[in-house]
Tab-separated table of C-alpha atoms and ligand atoms in Angstrom:
chain	number	residue	atom	x	y	z
A	63	MET	CA	16.599	10.210	23.101
A	64	PRO	CA	18.958	9.447	20.286
A	65	ARG	CA	16.957	9.160	16.903
A	66	SER	CA	16.480	5.305	15.794
A	67	HIS	CA	18.193	4.519	12.464
A	68	TRP	CA	18.133	1.497	10.107
A	69	ALA	CA	21.088	-0.853	10.469
A	70	SER	CA	21.902	-0.365	6.701
A	71	ARG	CA	20.572	0.766	3.625
A	72	ALA	CA	19.399	-3.019	2.726
A	73	SER	CA	17.451	-2.717	5.960
A	74	PHE	CA	15.589	0.362	4.775
A	75	VAL	CA	15.261	-1.280	1.136
A	76	LEU	CA	13.551	-4.369	3.069
A	77	ALA	CA	11.012	-2.250	5.290
A	78	ALA	CA	10.298	0.342	2.674
A	79	SER	CA	9.612	-2.188	0.172
A	80	GLY	CA	7.437	-4.463	2.909
A	81	SER	CA	5.406	-1.180	3.128
A	82	ALA	CA	4.957	-0.915	-0.717
A	83	VAL	CA	4.268	-4.444	-1.322
A	84	GLY	CA	0.791	-5.402	0.216
A	85	LEU	CA	-2.747	-5.953	-0.591
A	86	GLY	CA	-2.524	-3.245	-3.435
A	87	ASN	CA	-0.201	-5.573	-5.266
A	88	ILE	CA	-1.561	-9.094	-4.606
A	89	TRP	CA	-5.155	-8.244	-4.265
A	90	LYS	CA	-5.990	-5.008	-5.780
A	91	PHE	CA	-3.438	-4.810	-8.889
A	92	PRO	CA	-5.015	-8.189	-10.400
A	93	TYR	CA	-8.640	-7.271	-9.912
A	94	ILE	CA	-8.245	-3.695	-11.428
A	95	THR	CA	-6.138	-4.839	-14.229
A	96	GLY	CA	-8.956	-7.268	-14.785
A	97	GLU	CA	-11.711	-4.779	-14.554
A	98	ASN	CA	-9.624	-2.437	-17.059
A	99	GLY	CA	-9.001	-5.013	-19.680
A	100	GLY	CA	-5.481	-6.193	-18.957
A	101	GLY	CA	-2.281	-5.082	-21.147
A	102	ALA	CA	-3.447	-1.366	-21.928
A	103	PHE	CA	-3.955	-0.750	-18.366
A	104	VAL	CA	-0.606	-2.217	-17.364
A	105	LEU	CA	1.208	0.147	-19.604
A	106	VAL	CA	-0.618	3.181	-18.257
A	107	TYR	CA	-0.051	1.896	-14.499
A	108	LEU	CA	3.651	1.588	-15.528
A	109	ALA	CA	3.536	5.340	-16.921
A	110	CYS	CA	1.943	6.424	-13.907
A	111	ILE	CA	4.450	4.643	-11.504
A	112	ALA	CA	7.478	6.376	-13.637
A	113	LEU	CA	6.165	9.763	-14.033
A	114	VAL	CA	3.962	10.240	-10.799
A	115	GLY	CA	4.698	7.589	-8.172
A	116	LEU	CA	8.507	7.677	-8.453
A	117	PRO	CA	9.201	11.536	-8.072
A	118	ILE	CA	6.527	11.730	-5.330
A	119	LEU	CA	8.375	8.440	-3.634
A	120	LEU	CA	11.738	10.329	-3.975
A	121	ALA	CA	10.427	13.439	-2.730
A	122	GLU	CA	8.895	11.985	0.492
A	123	ILE	CA	12.374	10.082	1.429
A	124	HIS	CA	14.325	13.082	0.748
A	125	LEU	CA	12.063	15.094	3.100
A	126	GLY	CA	11.997	12.635	5.804
A	127	ARG	CA	15.590	11.997	5.463
A	128	THR	CA	16.673	15.675	5.545
A	129	ALA	CA	14.272	16.720	8.344
A	130	GLN	CA	15.361	13.581	10.582
A	131	CYS	CA	11.769	13.762	12.164
A	132	SER	CA	8.323	12.408	11.994
A	133	VAL	CA	5.670	14.082	9.875
A	134	SER	CA	4.569	16.747	12.290
A	135	GLY	CA	7.926	18.449	12.131
A	136	VAL	CA	9.170	17.925	8.399
A	137	PHE	CA	7.786	20.929	7.105
A	138	GLN	CA	8.676	23.114	9.735
A	139	ARG	CA	12.120	21.951	9.877
A	140	LEU	CA	12.717	22.305	6.182
A	141	HIS	CA	10.656	25.658	5.688
A	142	HIS	CA	9.974	27.528	8.862
A	143	PRO	CA	8.413	27.126	12.326
A	144	ARG	CA	4.928	28.683	11.189
A	145	SER	CA	4.963	27.133	7.793
A	146	PRO	CA	1.509	26.857	6.403
A	147	TRP	CA	2.717	23.775	4.753
A	148	ARG	CA	2.920	21.983	8.033
A	149	ALA	CA	-0.908	21.138	7.281
A	150	VAL	CA	0.713	18.600	4.924
A	151	GLY	CA	1.927	16.692	7.904
A	152	VAL	CA	-1.539	16.581	9.684
A	153	LEU	CA	-3.155	15.520	6.450
A	154	ALA	CA	-0.429	12.669	5.929
A	155	LEU	CA	-1.144	11.611	9.640
A	156	LEU	CA	-5.110	11.721	8.993
A	157	SER	CA	-4.562	9.568	5.518
A	158	ALA	CA	-2.468	6.877	7.482
A	159	VAL	CA	-4.957	6.485	10.196
A	160	LEU	CA	-8.102	6.413	7.815
A	161	VAL	CA	-5.907	4.130	5.483
A	162	LEU	CA	-4.958	1.628	8.283
A	163	GLY	CA	-8.646	1.410	9.754
A	164	PHE	CA	-9.891	-0.229	6.645
A	165	TYR	CA	-6.849	-1.864	5.525
A	166	SER	CA	-6.858	-3.736	9.023
A	167	VAL	CA	-10.310	-5.214	8.229
A	168	VAL	CA	-9.059	-6.508	5.055
A	169	GLY	CA	-6.139	-7.908	6.727
A	170	GLY	CA	-8.560	-9.734	9.140
A	171	TRP	CA	-10.212	-11.152	5.973
A	172	VAL	CA	-6.983	-12.458	4.647
A	173	LEU	CA	-6.234	-14.223	8.281
A	174	ASP	CA	-9.347	-15.870	8.001
A	175	PHE	CA	-8.882	-17.354	4.456
A	176	THR	CA	-5.265	-18.251	5.640
A	177	PHE	CA	-6.966	-20.289	8.330
A	178	LYS	CA	-9.456	-21.816	6.095
A	179	ALA	CA	-6.902	-22.660	3.547
A	180	ALA	CA	-4.690	-24.515	6.015
A	181	THR	CA	-7.497	-26.502	7.687
A	182	GLY	CA	-8.625	-27.543	4.238
A	183	ALA	CA	-11.946	-25.799	4.543
A	184	LEU	CA	-11.394	-23.813	1.605
A	185	THR	CA	-10.405	-26.742	-0.769
A	186	THR	CA	-12.721	-29.307	0.740
A	187	GLY	CA	-16.074	-27.437	1.224
A	188	SER	CA	-18.880	-27.462	-1.623
A	189	ASP	CA	-18.366	-24.993	-4.145
A	190	ASP	CA	-21.547	-23.278	-3.060
A	191	ALA	CA	-19.766	-22.836	0.368
A	192	VAL	CA	-16.581	-21.904	-1.097
A	193	SER	CA	-18.286	-18.982	-3.346
A	194	HIS	CA	-20.092	-17.828	-0.088
A	195	SER	CA	-16.954	-17.807	1.913
A	196	LEU	CA	-16.638	-14.004	1.820
A	197	ASP	CA	-20.249	-13.004	1.998
A	198	GLY	CA	-20.351	-15.245	5.034
A	199	LEU	CA	-17.600	-13.765	6.875
A	200	LEU	CA	-18.853	-10.188	6.097
A	201	ALA	CA	-22.183	-11.121	7.512
A	202	SER	CA	-20.708	-12.256	10.943
A	203	ALA	CA	-19.772	-9.276	12.938
A	204	GLY	CA	-18.185	-11.575	15.688
A	205	ARG	CA	-15.739	-13.521	13.032
A	206	LEU	CA	-14.778	-10.178	11.388
A	207	ILE	CA	-13.852	-8.420	14.507
A	208	VAL	CA	-11.817	-11.513	15.796
A	209	TRP	CA	-9.720	-11.608	12.798
A	210	GLN	CA	-9.107	-7.769	12.776
A	211	SER	CA	-8.377	-7.808	16.259
A	212	LEU	CA	-5.561	-10.642	15.679
A	213	PHE	CA	-4.286	-8.675	12.628
A	214	MET	CA	-4.021	-5.252	14.491
A	215	GLY	CA	-2.544	-7.062	17.483
A	216	LEU	CA	0.171	-8.461	15.420
A	217	THR	CA	0.829	-5.025	13.978
A	218	VAL	CA	0.881	-3.357	17.327
A	219	LEU	CA	3.285	-5.915	18.594
A	220	ILE	CA	5.965	-5.438	15.944
A	221	VAL	CA	5.736	-1.531	16.102
A	222	LEU	CA	5.824	-1.516	19.975
A	223	ARG	CA	9.287	-3.175	19.817
A	224	GLY	CA	10.552	-0.354	17.862
A	225	VAL	CA	12.419	0.400	14.554
A	226	SER	CA	15.157	-2.082	14.703
A	227	ALA	CA	14.240	-4.664	16.831
A	228	GLY	CA	10.409	-4.697	15.569
A	229	ILE	CA	9.908	-3.053	12.040
A	230	GLU	CA	13.493	-4.110	10.797
A	231	ARG	CA	13.294	-7.599	11.882
A	232	ALA	CA	9.895	-8.365	10.832
A	233	ALA	CA	10.907	-7.186	7.334
A	234	ARG	CA	14.003	-9.480	7.265
A	235	VAL	CA	11.764	-12.296	7.968
A	236	LEU	CA	8.478	-11.577	6.255
A	237	MET	CA	10.039	-10.180	2.860
A	238	PRO	CA	12.013	-13.003	1.832
A	239	GLY	CA	9.636	-15.342	2.875
A	240	LEU	CA	6.896	-13.281	0.854
A	241	LEU	CA	9.225	-13.565	-2.207
A	242	LEU	CA	10.021	-17.188	-1.847
A	243	LEU	CA	6.507	-18.029	-1.800
A	244	LEU	CA	5.650	-15.771	-4.787
A	245	LEU	CA	8.531	-17.777	-6.713
A	246	VAL	CA	7.258	-21.014	-5.784
A	247	LEU	CA	3.597	-20.264	-6.763
A	248	LEU	CA	4.990	-18.698	-9.912
A	249	GLY	CA	6.587	-22.195	-10.470
A	250	ARG	CA	3.539	-24.029	-9.702
A	251	VAL	CA	1.498	-21.929	-12.336
A	252	ALA	CA	4.160	-21.937	-14.998
A	253	PHE	CA	3.295	-25.344	-16.235
A	254	MET	CA	-0.556	-24.546	-16.364
A	255	SER	CA	-2.372	-23.969	-19.519
A	256	GLY	CA	-3.432	-20.557	-18.469
A	257	PHE	CA	0.259	-19.584	-18.278
A	258	GLU	CA	0.743	-18.074	-21.463
A	259	PRO	CA	-2.532	-16.784	-21.769
A	260	ALA	CA	-2.019	-14.689	-18.699
A	261	LEU	CA	1.261	-13.464	-19.963
A	262	GLY	CA	-0.480	-12.462	-23.286
A	263	TYR	CA	-3.017	-10.811	-21.207
A	264	LEU	CA	-0.893	-8.667	-19.152
A	265	LEU	CA	1.801	-7.826	-22.014
A	266	ARG	CA	-0.144	-7.450	-24.855
A	267	PRO	CA	-2.069	-3.891	-25.137
A	268	ASP	CA	-5.853	-3.479	-26.345
A	269	PHE	CA	-6.424	0.084	-26.209
A	270	GLY	CA	-9.877	-0.513	-26.882
A	271	ALA	CA	-10.578	-1.761	-23.197
A	272	LEU	CA	-9.371	1.356	-22.024
A	273	SER	CA	-11.525	4.015	-20.595
A	274	ALA	CA	-10.833	7.885	-19.186
A	275	ASP	CA	-11.752	6.398	-15.983
A	276	SER	CA	-8.974	3.452	-16.260
A	277	ILE	CA	-6.314	6.398	-16.238
A	278	LEU	CA	-7.535	7.815	-12.985
A	279	VAL	CA	-7.804	4.441	-11.395
A	280	ALA	CA	-4.068	3.955	-12.613
A	281	VAL	CA	-3.088	7.314	-10.851
A	282	GLY	CA	-4.805	6.394	-7.538
A	283	HIS	CA	-3.222	3.069	-7.618
A	284	ALA	CA	0.167	4.269	-8.149
A	285	PHE	CA	-0.085	6.214	-4.954
A	286	PHE	CA	-1.426	3.417	-3.054
A	287	THR	CA	0.766	0.649	-4.085
A	288	LEU	CA	3.971	2.934	-3.452
A	289	SER	CA	2.472	4.125	0.141
A	290	LEU	CA	2.532	7.700	-0.693
A	291	ALA	CA	0.879	10.631	0.847
A	292	THR	CA	0.487	8.942	4.229
A	293	GLY	CA	3.425	9.892	5.635
A	294	THR	CA	5.033	6.289	5.524
A	295	MET	CA	7.833	7.017	3.325
A	296	MET	CA	8.693	10.122	5.017
A	297	THR	CA	8.790	8.698	8.448
A	298	TYR	CA	10.855	5.620	7.054
A	299	GLY	CA	13.091	8.043	5.107
A	300	SER	CA	13.731	9.815	8.400
A	301	TYR	CA	15.532	6.792	9.961
A	302	LEU	CA	18.056	6.730	7.102
A	303	PRO	CA	20.972	8.803	7.733
A	304	ALA	CA	21.052	12.477	6.302
A	305	GLY	CA	23.051	13.206	3.519
A	306	GLN	CA	22.961	10.270	1.097
A	307	ALA	CA	21.516	10.166	-2.500
A	308	ILE	CA	18.217	8.377	-2.680
A	309	GLY	CA	17.694	8.025	-6.560
A	310	ARG	CA	18.972	4.475	-6.976
A	311	THR	CA	17.217	3.101	-3.920
A	312	THR	CA	13.840	4.987	-5.014
A	313	LEU	CA	14.098	3.241	-8.347
A	314	LEU	CA	14.870	-0.238	-6.588
A	315	LEU	CA	11.902	0.129	-4.505
A	316	GLY	CA	9.673	0.841	-7.445
A	317	LEU	CA	11.001	-1.962	-9.214
A	318	ILE	CA	10.526	-4.457	-6.482
A	319	ASP	CA	6.959	-3.276	-6.140
A	320	THR	CA	6.052	-3.478	-9.633
A	321	LEU	CA	7.574	-6.706	-10.193
A	322	VAL	CA	5.829	-8.287	-7.328
A	323	ALA	CA	2.548	-6.808	-8.733
A	324	LEU	CA	3.163	-8.243	-12.035
A	325	THR	CA	4.224	-11.665	-10.759
A	326	ALA	CA	0.905	-11.695	-8.479
A	327	GLY	CA	-0.704	-10.912	-11.760
A	328	VAL	CA	0.628	-13.649	-13.727
A	329	VAL	CA	-0.075	-16.198	-10.967
A	330	VAL	CA	-3.619	-15.032	-10.502
A	331	PHE	CA	-4.336	-14.945	-14.280
A	332	SER	CA	-2.638	-18.240	-15.006
A	333	VAL	CA	-5.096	-19.923	-12.498
A	334	VAL	CA	-8.163	-17.837	-13.860
A	335	PHE	CA	-7.622	-18.703	-17.420
A	336	SER	CA	-6.435	-22.250	-16.759
A	337	PHE	CA	-10.095	-22.775	-15.845
A	338	ALA	CA	-11.534	-20.549	-18.405
A	339	GLN	CA	-12.681	-17.972	-16.146
A	340	ALA	CA	-13.433	-14.439	-16.750
A	341	PRO	CA	-10.778	-11.793	-15.340
A	342	GLU	CA	-13.161	-8.848	-14.391
A	343	ALA	CA	-14.553	-10.467	-11.310
A	344	GLY	CA	-13.432	-7.239	-9.267
A	345	PRO	CA	-12.696	-7.511	-5.571
A	346	GLY	CA	-13.927	-11.104	-5.329
A	347	LEU	CA	-11.373	-12.224	-7.508
A	348	MET	CA	-9.117	-13.223	-4.876
A	349	PHE	CA	-11.803	-14.182	-2.247
A	350	VAL	CA	-14.005	-15.839	-4.458
A	351	THR	CA	-12.615	-16.901	-7.787
A	352	LEU	CA	-9.396	-17.931	-6.724
A	353	PRO	CA	-10.507	-20.274	-3.726
A	354	LEU	CA	-12.895	-21.806	-6.493
A	355	LEU	CA	-10.052	-22.751	-8.528
A	356	PHE	CA	-7.786	-23.847	-5.792
A	357	LYS	CA	-10.207	-26.460	-5.018
A	358	GLN	CA	-9.413	-27.913	-8.367
A	359	LEU	CA	-5.823	-28.067	-8.332
A	360	GLY	CA	-3.514	-30.983	-7.547
A	361	ALA	CA	-2.244	-30.104	-4.011
A	362	GLY	CA	-4.649	-27.365	-3.836
A	363	GLN	CA	-4.732	-27.217	0.174
A	364	LEU	CA	-1.109	-26.294	-0.056
A	365	VAL	CA	-1.129	-23.987	-2.832
A	366	ALA	CA	-4.048	-22.046	-1.266
A	367	THR	CA	-2.531	-22.124	2.013
A	368	ALA	CA	0.908	-20.575	0.473
A	369	PHE	CA	-0.974	-17.965	-1.348
A	370	PHE	CA	-2.767	-16.672	1.667
A	371	VAL	CA	0.190	-16.775	3.985
A	372	LEU	CA	1.915	-14.849	1.076
A	373	VAL	CA	-0.925	-12.203	1.062
A	374	ALA	CA	-0.725	-12.009	5.134
A	375	PHE	CA	2.950	-11.557	4.906
A	376	ALA	CA	2.424	-8.596	2.691
A	377	ALA	CA	-0.386	-7.087	4.364
A	378	LEU	CA	1.413	-6.977	7.730
A	379	THR	CA	4.563	-5.450	6.696
A	380	SER	CA	2.431	-2.666	5.198
A	381	SER	CA	0.295	-2.258	8.262
A	382	ILE	CA	3.205	-1.758	10.541
A	383	SER	CA	4.431	1.031	8.339
A	384	MET	CA	1.367	2.680	8.757
A	385	LEU	CA	1.001	2.370	12.263
A	386	GLU	CA	4.560	3.731	12.385
A	387	VAL	CA	3.220	7.204	11.251
A	388	PRO	CA	1.354	8.347	14.009
A	389	VAL	CA	3.523	6.469	16.762
A	390	ALA	CA	6.517	8.417	15.464
A	391	TRP	CA	4.525	11.600	15.577
A	392	ALA	CA	3.082	10.936	19.113
A	393	SER	CA	6.691	10.089	20.289
A	394	GLU	CA	8.159	13.171	19.031
A	395	ARG	CA	5.502	15.429	19.049
A	396	ILE	CA	3.784	14.959	22.604
A	397	GLN	CA	6.761	12.788	23.884
A	398	TRP	CA	5.106	9.698	24.402
A	399	SER	CA	7.122	6.721	25.115
A	400	ARG	CA	7.029	4.256	22.436
A	401	ARG	CA	4.940	1.778	24.300
A	402	ARG	CA	2.157	4.484	25.204
A	403	ALA	CA	2.098	5.969	21.558
A	404	THR	CA	1.881	2.556	20.157
A	405	LEU	CA	-0.807	1.231	22.325
A	406	CYS	CA	-2.896	4.494	22.114
A	407	CYS	CA	-2.624	4.999	18.499
A	408	GLY	CA	-3.254	1.224	17.872
A	409	ALA	CA	-6.441	1.619	19.965
A	410	VAL	CA	-7.668	4.673	18.183
A	411	ILE	CA	-7.243	2.731	14.878
A	412	TYR	CA	-8.674	-0.247	16.051
A	413	ALA	CA	-11.775	1.398	17.104
A	414	LEU	CA	-12.247	2.818	13.727
A	415	GLY	CA	-11.216	-0.470	12.121
A	416	VAL	CA	-14.278	-2.082	14.124
A	417	LEU	CA	-16.681	0.408	12.846
A	418	CYS	CA	-15.531	-0.412	9.413
A	419	ALA	CA	-15.973	-3.983	9.939
A	420	LEU	CA	-19.343	-3.564	11.439
A	421	SER	CA	-20.457	-1.520	8.444
A	422	PHE	CA	-20.843	-4.627	6.374
A	423	ASN	CA	-23.633	-5.976	9.107
A	424	LEU	CA	-24.817	-4.458	12.410
A	425	LEU	CA	-23.892	-0.767	11.264
A	426	GLN	CA	-24.904	-1.345	7.478
A	427	ASP	CA	-27.605	1.395	8.031
A	428	TRP	CA	-24.920	4.021	9.105
A	429	ARG	CA	-24.392	5.967	5.879
A	430	LEU	CA	-23.327	9.170	4.735
A	431	ALA	CA	-23.836	10.167	1.114
A	432	GLY	CA	-24.804	6.776	0.295
A	433	ARG	CA	-21.467	5.161	1.624
A	434	GLY	CA	-20.947	3.147	4.967
A	435	VAL	CA	-17.919	3.478	7.140
A	436	PHE	CA	-15.765	1.051	5.139
A	437	ASP	CA	-16.553	2.853	1.864
A	438	LEU	CA	-16.264	6.222	3.555
A	439	MET	CA	-12.983	5.928	4.985
A	440	ASP	CA	-11.668	4.358	1.898
A	441	GLY	CA	-13.257	6.953	-0.368
A	442	LEU	CA	-11.981	9.758	1.738
A	443	SER	CA	-8.491	8.792	1.972
A	444	SER	CA	-8.162	7.483	-1.643
A	445	LEU	CA	-10.259	10.507	-3.368
A	446	VAL	CA	-9.463	13.374	-1.141
A	447	THR	CA	-6.586	13.363	1.449
A	448	MET	CA	-4.264	11.042	-0.286
A	449	PRO	CA	-4.451	12.966	-3.606
A	450	LEU	CA	-4.572	16.271	-1.952
A	451	GLY	CA	-1.467	15.318	0.264
A	452	GLY	CA	0.577	14.023	-2.727
A	453	LEU	CA	-0.198	17.114	-4.779
A	454	LEU	CA	1.103	19.217	-1.773
A	455	VAL	CA	4.219	17.502	-1.101
A	456	ALA	CA	5.250	17.380	-5.018
A	457	LEU	CA	4.470	21.191	-5.129
A	458	PHE	CA	6.454	21.678	-1.874
A	459	PHE	CA	9.564	19.642	-3.181
A	460	GLY	CA	9.629	21.125	-6.558
A	461	TRP	CA	8.653	24.829	-5.913
A	462	VAL	CA	9.868	25.713	-2.357
A	463	LEU	CA	12.817	23.454	-2.274
A	464	GLY	CA	13.392	23.344	-5.760
A	465	PRO	CA	16.711	22.392	-7.827
A	466	ARG	CA	19.033	22.185	-5.071
A	467	ALA	CA	16.785	19.397	-3.388
A	468	VAL	CA	16.558	17.533	-6.651
A	469	GLU	CA	20.104	17.517	-6.951
A	470	GLN	CA	20.605	16.580	-3.329
A	471	ALA	CA	18.070	13.764	-3.782
A	472	LEU	CA	19.525	12.148	-6.716
A	473	GLY	CA	23.447	12.637	-5.668
A	474	PRO	CA	26.181	13.957	-8.027
A	475	ASP	CA	26.205	11.213	-10.507
A	476	ALA	CA	22.781	11.866	-11.979
A	477	GLY	CA	22.972	13.693	-15.449
A	478	PRO	CA	21.395	16.923	-16.178
A	479	ALA	CA	18.530	15.192	-18.192
A	480	LEU	CA	17.286	13.060	-15.219
A	481	ARG	CA	17.578	16.187	-12.843
A	482	TRP	CA	15.610	18.135	-15.262
A	483	LEU	CA	12.806	15.386	-15.744
A	484	LEU	CA	12.652	15.056	-11.956
A	485	LEU	CA	12.292	18.444	-11.394
A	486	TRP	CA	9.528	19.150	-13.846
A	487	SER	CA	7.489	15.958	-13.055
A	488	VAL	CA	7.554	17.051	-9.159
A	489	ARG	CA	6.673	20.634	-10.258
A	490	LEU	CA	3.957	19.990	-13.327
A	491	ILE	CA	3.404	16.492	-14.503
A	492	ALA	CA	2.583	14.792	-11.081
A	493	PRO	CA	0.603	17.907	-9.755
A	494	LEU	CA	-1.385	17.649	-13.042
A	495	ALA	CA	-2.209	14.057	-12.767
A	496	VAL	CA	-3.109	14.099	-9.112
A	497	GLY	CA	-4.899	17.362	-9.592
A	498	VAL	CA	-7.287	15.651	-12.166
A	499	VAL	CA	-8.021	12.745	-9.768
A	500	LEU	CA	-8.597	15.106	-6.988
A	501	PHE	CA	-11.011	17.079	-8.987
A	502	THR	CA	-12.570	14.050	-10.496
A	503	GLY	CA	-12.977	12.668	-6.781
A	504	LEU	CA	-14.515	15.650	-5.328
A	505	THR	CA	-16.940	16.306	-8.023
A	506	THR	CA	-18.220	12.847	-8.511
A	507	GLY	CA	-17.219	10.656	-5.608
B	1656	LIG	N1	1.355	0.031	-0.449
B	1656	LIG	C1	0.498	-0.716	0.275
B	1656	LIG	C2	-0.158	-1.671	-0.391
B	1656	LIG	O1	0.128	-1.840	-1.408
B	1656	LIG	C3	-0.692	-0.131	1.256
B	1656	LIG	C4	0.171	1.065	1.983
B	1656	LIG	C5	-0.611	2.501	1.683
B	1656	LIG	C6	0.797	1.009	3.051
B	1656	LIG	C7	-0.353	3.416	2.343
B	1656	LIG	C8	1.400	2.096	3.616
B	1656	LIG	C9	0.673	3.418	3.409
B	1656	LIG	O2	-0.886	-2.540	-0.076
């Protein structure tokens, strides 16, 4: 079977930025920024994206693009058939499965909130009812599973149709839709009293609010938000024709992802500050604080619906990219048809997701080291398998493939200073930063 490819470079940018822009940008980035004191955290985060995230992103796209195969074969093709580095492919596969397991549950929450927003339940209910929306949802196994099933079902349907008719097509519709909604929301909050304070909060650094922990959070989030260490960017990169430079494309992806996160931050904090609320509400910032405030806005129902549709679009273009990793693997490694691969991988991940959903209610007592299934899968991927995978990808690219790969990836236009910087960030800076996250995760997590 000939290998699928993106129709154009723009299709790749749409699909890969669709993968990068997700719950990480709109849900997680604002709340971790709020928990870590605002502007200073944003600066550290930007540094992590530039020095750790982008070099590893470039490395992953390069590996997929030159190997022209799924994660199972990348390291064998680029090194040798019995290369021990092939374990990195397995680790990436494992991370993709773990992340999608719990991501699909949160995707389900978003669909539930979208439905509530569209029907007006979110903006007409009593304050008490709205502030308990998330708790109520978490306590109901049935509702959680229905919404998670719908989210996984949509993901499977798109991936089933393949790279061009499924993933690429979905990204062409969902990404422009997402950007449009984000701009509309930005326009809506630009005239609110909290707009300027929100800008100040995100742009004016107060280093006193920063802790050592904030730096680890920033490194971890740079990974998550750029979809690294899950094989996603290798798999998407493998659908690019071999042989073109990818330096500018990588930079563009980083820019889109960062701009969306910052804009989402401005939208969320403008609303929060317009009603004099505290920014450090944690994970409930989007599911509790915001809905309470949407209620008080003019055209609140419309704003709330636009907001949650935006989040749902973002989550979906990310989840399809995660499912594509095991699907590409199964189609190539065990030669399953796309249909069989998608249905089987989807089913396994769905089952894991159901366990995650139930860990908030019926399976609350299933605990390991004090963590329920959801927290275990989240913790295992974000503290262990992803940092380890990212560390190894950086080392493989920097030390095994070395300067020639850097040159190929950046293309002939890149100056020696840029090449040098990239080489040493994959050889040293990124591995050190990620190594510290891994060490801390293993010793304290
Ligand atoms: N980058 C996505 C987000 O920010 C999450 C993701 C992680 C997607 C890993 C694919 C792989 O929500």
